[in-house]
mmCIF file of C-alpha atoms and ligand atoms in Angstrom:
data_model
loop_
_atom_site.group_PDB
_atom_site.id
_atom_site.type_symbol
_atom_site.label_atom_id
_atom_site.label_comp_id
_atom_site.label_asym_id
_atom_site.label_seq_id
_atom_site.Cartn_x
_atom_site.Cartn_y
_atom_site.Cartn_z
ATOM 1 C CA UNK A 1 190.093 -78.573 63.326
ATOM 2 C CA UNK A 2 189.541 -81.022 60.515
ATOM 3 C CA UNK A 3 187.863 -80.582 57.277
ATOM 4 C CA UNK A 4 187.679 -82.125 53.928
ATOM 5 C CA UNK A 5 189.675 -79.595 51.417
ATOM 6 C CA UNK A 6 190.258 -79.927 47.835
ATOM 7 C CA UNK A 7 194.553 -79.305 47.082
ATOM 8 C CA UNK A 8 195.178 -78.231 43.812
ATOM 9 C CA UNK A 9 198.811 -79.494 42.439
ATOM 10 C CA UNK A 10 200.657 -76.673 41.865
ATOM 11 C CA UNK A 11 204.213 -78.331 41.430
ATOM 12 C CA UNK A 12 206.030 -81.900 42.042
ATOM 13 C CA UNK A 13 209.538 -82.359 42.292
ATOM 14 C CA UNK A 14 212.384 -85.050 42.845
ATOM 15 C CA UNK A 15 214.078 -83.539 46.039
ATOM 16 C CA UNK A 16 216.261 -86.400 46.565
ATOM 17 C CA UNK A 17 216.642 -90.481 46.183
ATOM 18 C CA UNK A 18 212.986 -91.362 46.450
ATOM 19 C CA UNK A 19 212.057 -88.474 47.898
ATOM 20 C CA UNK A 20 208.968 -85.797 46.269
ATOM 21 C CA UNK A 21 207.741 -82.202 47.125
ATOM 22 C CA UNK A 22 205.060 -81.751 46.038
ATOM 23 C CA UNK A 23 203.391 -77.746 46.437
ATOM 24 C CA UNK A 24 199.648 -77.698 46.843
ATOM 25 C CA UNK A 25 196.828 -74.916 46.495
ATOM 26 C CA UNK A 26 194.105 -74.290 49.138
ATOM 27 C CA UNK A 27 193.335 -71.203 50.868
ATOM 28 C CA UNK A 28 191.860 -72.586 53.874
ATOM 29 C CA UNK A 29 195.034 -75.251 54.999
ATOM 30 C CA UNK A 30 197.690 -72.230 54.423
ATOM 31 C CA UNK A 31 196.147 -69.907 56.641
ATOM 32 C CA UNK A 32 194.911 -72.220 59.335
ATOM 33 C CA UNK A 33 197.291 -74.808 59.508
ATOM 34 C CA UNK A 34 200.109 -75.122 62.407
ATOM 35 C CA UNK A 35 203.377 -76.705 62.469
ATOM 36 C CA UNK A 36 203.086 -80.485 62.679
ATOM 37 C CA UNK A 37 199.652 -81.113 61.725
ATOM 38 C CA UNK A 38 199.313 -83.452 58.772
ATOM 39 C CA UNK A 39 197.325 -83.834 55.342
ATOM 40 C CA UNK A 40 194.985 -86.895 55.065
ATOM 41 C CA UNK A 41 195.089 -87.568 51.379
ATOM 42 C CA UNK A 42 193.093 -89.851 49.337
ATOM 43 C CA UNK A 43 194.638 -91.663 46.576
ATOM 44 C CA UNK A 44 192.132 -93.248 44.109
ATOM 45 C CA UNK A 45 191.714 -96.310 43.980
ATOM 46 C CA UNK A 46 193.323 -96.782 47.669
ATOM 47 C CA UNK A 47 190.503 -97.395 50.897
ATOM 48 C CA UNK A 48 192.890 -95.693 53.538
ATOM 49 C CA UNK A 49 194.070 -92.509 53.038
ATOM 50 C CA UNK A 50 197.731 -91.495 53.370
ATOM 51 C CA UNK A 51 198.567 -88.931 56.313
ATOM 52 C CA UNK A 52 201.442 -86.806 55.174
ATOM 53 C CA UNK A 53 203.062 -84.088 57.694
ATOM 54 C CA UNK A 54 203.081 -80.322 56.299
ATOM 55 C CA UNK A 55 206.274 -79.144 55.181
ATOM 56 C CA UNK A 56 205.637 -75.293 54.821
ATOM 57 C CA UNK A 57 202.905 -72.957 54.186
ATOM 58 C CA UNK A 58 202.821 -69.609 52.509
ATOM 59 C CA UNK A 59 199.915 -67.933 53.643
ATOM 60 C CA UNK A 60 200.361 -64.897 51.187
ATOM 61 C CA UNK A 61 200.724 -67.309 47.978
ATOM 62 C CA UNK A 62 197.624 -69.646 49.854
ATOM 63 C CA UNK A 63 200.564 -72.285 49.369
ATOM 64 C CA UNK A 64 201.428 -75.676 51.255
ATOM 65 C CA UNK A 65 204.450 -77.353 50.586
ATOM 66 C CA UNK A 66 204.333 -81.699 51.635
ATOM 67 C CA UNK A 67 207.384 -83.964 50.945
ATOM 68 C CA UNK A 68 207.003 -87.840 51.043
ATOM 69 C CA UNK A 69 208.782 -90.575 50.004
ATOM 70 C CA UNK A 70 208.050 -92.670 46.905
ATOM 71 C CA UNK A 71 207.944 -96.440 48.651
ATOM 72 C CA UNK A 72 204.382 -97.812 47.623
ATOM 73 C CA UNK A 73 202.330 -98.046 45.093
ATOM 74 C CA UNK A 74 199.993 -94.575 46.557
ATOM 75 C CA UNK A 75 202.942 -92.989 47.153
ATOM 76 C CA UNK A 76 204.221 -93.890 43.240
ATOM 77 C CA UNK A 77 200.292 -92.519 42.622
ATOM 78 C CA UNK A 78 200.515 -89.399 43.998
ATOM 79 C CA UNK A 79 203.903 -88.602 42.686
ATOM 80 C CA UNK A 80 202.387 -89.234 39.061
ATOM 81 C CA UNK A 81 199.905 -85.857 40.118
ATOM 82 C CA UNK A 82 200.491 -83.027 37.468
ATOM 83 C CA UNK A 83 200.082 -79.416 38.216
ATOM 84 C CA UNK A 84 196.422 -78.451 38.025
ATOM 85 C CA UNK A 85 194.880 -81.744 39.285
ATOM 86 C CA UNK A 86 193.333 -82.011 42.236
ATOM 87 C CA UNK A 87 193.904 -84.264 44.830
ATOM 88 C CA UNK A 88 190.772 -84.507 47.817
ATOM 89 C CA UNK A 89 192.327 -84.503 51.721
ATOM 90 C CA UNK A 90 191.305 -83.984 55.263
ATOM 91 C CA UNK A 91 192.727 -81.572 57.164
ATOM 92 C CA UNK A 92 194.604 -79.652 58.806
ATOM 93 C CA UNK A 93 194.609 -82.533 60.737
ATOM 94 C CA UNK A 94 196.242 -83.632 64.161
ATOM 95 C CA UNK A 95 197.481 -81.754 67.349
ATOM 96 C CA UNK A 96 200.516 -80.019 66.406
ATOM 97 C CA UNK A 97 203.645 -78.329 67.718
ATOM 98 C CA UNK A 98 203.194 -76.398 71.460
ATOM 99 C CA UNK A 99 205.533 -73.779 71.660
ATOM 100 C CA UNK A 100 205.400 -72.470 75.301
ATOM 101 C CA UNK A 101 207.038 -69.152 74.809
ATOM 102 C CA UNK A 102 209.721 -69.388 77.523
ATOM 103 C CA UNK A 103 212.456 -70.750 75.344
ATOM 104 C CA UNK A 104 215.222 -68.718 73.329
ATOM 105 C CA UNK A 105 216.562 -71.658 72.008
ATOM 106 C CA UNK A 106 215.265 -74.851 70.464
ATOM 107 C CA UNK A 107 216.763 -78.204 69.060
ATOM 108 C CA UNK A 108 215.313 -79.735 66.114
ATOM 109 C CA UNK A 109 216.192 -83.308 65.920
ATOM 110 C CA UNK A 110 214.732 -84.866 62.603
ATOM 111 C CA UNK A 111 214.980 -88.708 60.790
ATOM 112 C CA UNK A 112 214.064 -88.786 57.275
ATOM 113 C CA UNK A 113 210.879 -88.002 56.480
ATOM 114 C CA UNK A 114 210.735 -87.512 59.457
ATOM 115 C CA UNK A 115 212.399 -84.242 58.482
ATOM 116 C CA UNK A 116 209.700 -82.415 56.708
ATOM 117 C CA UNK A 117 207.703 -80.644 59.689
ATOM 118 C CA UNK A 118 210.726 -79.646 61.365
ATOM 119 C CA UNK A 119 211.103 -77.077 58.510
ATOM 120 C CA UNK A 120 207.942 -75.821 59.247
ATOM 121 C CA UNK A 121 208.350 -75.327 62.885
ATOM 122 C CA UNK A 122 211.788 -73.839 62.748
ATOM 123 C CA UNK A 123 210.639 -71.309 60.357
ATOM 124 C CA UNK A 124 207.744 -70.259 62.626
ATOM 125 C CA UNK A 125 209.944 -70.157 65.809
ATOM 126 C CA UNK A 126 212.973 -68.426 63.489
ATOM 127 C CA UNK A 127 210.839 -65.791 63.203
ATOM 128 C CA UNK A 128 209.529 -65.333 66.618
ATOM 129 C CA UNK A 129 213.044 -64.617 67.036
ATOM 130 C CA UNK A 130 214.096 -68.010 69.080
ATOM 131 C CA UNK A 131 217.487 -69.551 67.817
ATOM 132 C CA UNK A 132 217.062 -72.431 65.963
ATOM 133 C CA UNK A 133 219.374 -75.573 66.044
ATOM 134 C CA UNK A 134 218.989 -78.818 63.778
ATOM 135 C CA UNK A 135 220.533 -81.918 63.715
ATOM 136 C CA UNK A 136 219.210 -83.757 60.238
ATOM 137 C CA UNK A 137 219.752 -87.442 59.865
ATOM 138 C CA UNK A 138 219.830 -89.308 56.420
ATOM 139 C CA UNK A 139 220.325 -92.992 54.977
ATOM 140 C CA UNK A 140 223.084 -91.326 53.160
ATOM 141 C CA UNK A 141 224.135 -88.780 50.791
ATOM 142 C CA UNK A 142 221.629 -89.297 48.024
ATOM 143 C CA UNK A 143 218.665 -89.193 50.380
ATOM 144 C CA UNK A 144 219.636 -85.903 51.911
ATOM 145 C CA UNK A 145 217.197 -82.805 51.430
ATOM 146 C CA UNK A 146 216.711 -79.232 53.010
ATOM 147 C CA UNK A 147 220.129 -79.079 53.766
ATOM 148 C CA UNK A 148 220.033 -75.447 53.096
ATOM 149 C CA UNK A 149 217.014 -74.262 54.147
ATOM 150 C CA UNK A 150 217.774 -75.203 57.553
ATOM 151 C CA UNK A 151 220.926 -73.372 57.336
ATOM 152 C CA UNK A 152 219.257 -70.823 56.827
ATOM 153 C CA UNK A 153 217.254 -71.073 59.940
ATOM 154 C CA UNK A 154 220.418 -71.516 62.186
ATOM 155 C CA UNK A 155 223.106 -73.410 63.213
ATOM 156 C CA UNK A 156 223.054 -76.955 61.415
ATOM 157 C CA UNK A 157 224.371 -80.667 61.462
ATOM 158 C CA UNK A 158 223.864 -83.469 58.738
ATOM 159 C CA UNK A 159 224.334 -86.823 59.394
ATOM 160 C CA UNK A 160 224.275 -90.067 57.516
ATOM 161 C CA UNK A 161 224.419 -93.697 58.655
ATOM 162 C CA UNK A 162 227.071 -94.789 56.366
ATOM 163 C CA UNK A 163 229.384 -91.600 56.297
ATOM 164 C CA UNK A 164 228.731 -90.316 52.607
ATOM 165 C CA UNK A 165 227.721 -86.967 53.370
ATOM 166 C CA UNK A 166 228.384 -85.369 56.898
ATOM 167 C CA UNK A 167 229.243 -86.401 60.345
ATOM 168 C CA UNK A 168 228.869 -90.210 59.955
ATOM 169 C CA UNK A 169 226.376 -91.748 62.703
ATOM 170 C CA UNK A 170 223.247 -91.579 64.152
ATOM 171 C CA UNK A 171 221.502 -87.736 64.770
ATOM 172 C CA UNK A 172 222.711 -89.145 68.433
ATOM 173 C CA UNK A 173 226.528 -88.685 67.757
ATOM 174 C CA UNK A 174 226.077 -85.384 67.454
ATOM 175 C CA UNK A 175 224.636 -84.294 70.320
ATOM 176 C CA UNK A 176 227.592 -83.428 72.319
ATOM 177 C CA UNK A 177 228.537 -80.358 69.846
ATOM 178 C CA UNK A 178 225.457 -79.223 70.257
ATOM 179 C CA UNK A 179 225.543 -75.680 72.452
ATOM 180 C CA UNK A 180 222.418 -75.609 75.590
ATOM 181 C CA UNK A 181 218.971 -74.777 73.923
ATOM 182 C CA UNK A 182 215.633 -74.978 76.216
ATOM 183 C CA UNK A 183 213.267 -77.078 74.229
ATOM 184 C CA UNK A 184 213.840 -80.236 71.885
ATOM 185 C CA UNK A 185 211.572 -81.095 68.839
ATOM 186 C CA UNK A 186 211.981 -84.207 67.444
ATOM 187 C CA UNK A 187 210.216 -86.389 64.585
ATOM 188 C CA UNK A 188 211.345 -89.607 62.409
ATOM 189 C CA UNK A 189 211.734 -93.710 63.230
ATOM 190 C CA UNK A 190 210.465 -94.182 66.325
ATOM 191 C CA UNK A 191 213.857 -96.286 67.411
ATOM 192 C CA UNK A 192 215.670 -92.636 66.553
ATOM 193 C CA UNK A 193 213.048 -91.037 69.112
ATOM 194 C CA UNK A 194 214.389 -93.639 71.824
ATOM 195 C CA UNK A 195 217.121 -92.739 71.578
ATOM 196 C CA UNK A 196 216.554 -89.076 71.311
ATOM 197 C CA UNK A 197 214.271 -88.964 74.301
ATOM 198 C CA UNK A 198 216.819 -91.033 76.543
ATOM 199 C CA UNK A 199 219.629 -88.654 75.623
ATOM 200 C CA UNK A 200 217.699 -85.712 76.031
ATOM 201 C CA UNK A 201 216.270 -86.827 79.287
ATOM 202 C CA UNK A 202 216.541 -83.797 81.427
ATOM 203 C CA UNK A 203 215.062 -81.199 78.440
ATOM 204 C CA UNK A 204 211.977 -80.750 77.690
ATOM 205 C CA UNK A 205 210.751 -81.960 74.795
ATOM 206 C CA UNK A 206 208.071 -82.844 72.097
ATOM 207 C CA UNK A 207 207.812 -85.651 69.266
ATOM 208 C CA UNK A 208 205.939 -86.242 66.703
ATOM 209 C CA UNK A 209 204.621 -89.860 65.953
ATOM 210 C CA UNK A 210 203.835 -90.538 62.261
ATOM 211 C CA UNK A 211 204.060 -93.841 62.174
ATOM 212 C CA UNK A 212 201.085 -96.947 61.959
ATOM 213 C CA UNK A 213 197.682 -94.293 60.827
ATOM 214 C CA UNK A 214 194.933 -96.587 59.612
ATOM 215 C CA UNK A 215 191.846 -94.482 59.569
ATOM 216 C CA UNK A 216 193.241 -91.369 60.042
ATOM 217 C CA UNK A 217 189.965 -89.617 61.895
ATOM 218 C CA UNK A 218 189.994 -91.971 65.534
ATOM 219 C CA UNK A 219 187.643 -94.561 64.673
ATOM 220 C CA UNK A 220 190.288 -98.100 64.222
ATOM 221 C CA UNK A 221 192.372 -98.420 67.046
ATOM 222 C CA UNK A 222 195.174 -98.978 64.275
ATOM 223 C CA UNK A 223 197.653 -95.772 65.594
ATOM 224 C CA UNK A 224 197.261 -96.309 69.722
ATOM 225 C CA UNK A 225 200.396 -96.009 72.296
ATOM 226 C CA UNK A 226 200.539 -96.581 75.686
ATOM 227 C CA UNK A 227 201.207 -93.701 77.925
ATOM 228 C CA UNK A 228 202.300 -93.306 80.994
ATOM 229 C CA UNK A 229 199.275 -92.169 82.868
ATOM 230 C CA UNK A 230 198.212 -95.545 84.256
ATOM 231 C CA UNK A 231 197.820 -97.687 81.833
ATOM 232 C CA UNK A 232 196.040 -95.876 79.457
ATOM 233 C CA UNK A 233 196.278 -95.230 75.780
ATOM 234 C CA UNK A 234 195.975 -92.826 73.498
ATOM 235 C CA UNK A 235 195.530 -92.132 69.852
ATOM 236 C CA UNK A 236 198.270 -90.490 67.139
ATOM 237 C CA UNK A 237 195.938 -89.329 64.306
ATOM 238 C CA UNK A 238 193.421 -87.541 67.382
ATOM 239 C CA UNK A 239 195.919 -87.126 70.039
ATOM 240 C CA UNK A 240 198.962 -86.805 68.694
ATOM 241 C CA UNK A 241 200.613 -87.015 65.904
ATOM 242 C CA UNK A 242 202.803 -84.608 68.887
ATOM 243 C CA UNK A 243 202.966 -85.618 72.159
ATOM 244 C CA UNK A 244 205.292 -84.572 75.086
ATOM 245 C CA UNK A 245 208.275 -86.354 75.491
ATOM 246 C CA UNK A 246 207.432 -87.883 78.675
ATOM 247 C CA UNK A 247 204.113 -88.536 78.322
ATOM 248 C CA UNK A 248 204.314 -91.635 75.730
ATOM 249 C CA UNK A 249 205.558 -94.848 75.850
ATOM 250 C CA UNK A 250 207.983 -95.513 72.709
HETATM 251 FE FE1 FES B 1 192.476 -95.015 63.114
HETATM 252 FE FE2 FES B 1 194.076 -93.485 64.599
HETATM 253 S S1 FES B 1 194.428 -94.208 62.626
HETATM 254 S S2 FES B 1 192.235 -94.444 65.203
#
């Protein structure tokens, strides 16, 4: 369910090389909201709102935690927020993370920014008591973040395209170290989910799409994908952003 909220900035900080998390107050998104469902925010002066996945919540502290990446000039924007202001979204919006409850073992697979609601799924499942595995691909060194939190969760590998920091590669080259698990999660560029999906073939598995939102709500055709069910299409901001690995067309 989707409803305009009003976030209070609690804190904003530089994370890594162009890279913000920003903590936001609001009762209703910390208690309701799932792993991998996004925040539509508006940014003033900018028509289309900016989706941005959910990072954590703290449902005790009525806390939600959202990293993004400072590219554009509403990302610059938002950044600038202080704590106290407010900033007016939509959401919890989007279909998020299925957890089926057969698996003891799950592989996160994140790109990026892609990153972000990884963290917030691996917590959940952590503590359900299903072993957590992630594989975290970066630019390199100066754009890698969560390094430790994930730790925490279980076993973890870093990666980076050039080699700075970690196995050097593509979240890809580390896949054969990686011990059985029953379920894959997976979210960043969508040629990293290719490749992801291709490798991971006989799994089951979920990714999230966060790429091309225009209107956010279902009404501009902007974020469609072809699926495999004859032809048809469907929707990221309504259907998605997750989807089962199979069942789109990347
Ligand atoms: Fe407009 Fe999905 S972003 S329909």
């Amino acid at each position: 369910m989707k409803r305009k909220v009003e976030l209070v900035v609690k804190s904003v900080h530089d994370i890594a090389l162009e890279t913000i998390e920003m903590t936001l107050m609001n009762e209703y998104v910390a208690k309701t909201a799932i792993p991998g469902q996004f925040l539509h925010l508006s940014i003033d002066g900018h028509t289309l709102r900016r989706p941005i996945s959910i990072a954590n919540t703290d449902d005790k502290n009525n806390e939600i935690t959202i990293l993004f990446k400072k590219v554009g000039d509403g990302t610059k924007q938002l950044a600038a927020h202080k704590p106290g202001m407010s900033i007016d979204a939509l959401g919890p919006s989007g279909n998020g993370f299925s957890y089926d409850g057969n698996s003891n073992s799950v592989l996160l697979v994140g790109g990026g920014i892609g990153i972000p609601p990884l963290y917030n799924l691996g917590k959940t499942l952590r503590n359900e008591g299903i072993n957590v595995t992630a594989v975290l691909g970066f630019q390199s060194k100066e754009y890698v973040f969560y390094e430790s939190k994930f730790r925490e969760l279980g076993k973890s590998y870093v990666v980076t395209n050039d080699g700075t920091y970690g196995h050097q590669g593509f979240v890809t080259s580390v896949m054969d170290q990686i011990e059985d698990f029953d379920t894959y999660y997976s979210c960043g560029p969508i040629q990293m989910l290719k490749a992801v999906t291709k490798l991971l073939h006989d799994h089951s598995g979920y990714i999230s799409l966060e790429e091309r939102m225009g209107c956010g709500v279902g009404a501009c055709f902007a974020c469609v994908i072809p699926t495999n069910n004859n032809g048809g299409y469907k929707k990221i901001c309504k259907d998605g952003p997750v989807f089962t690995a199979d069942e789109v067309i990347l």
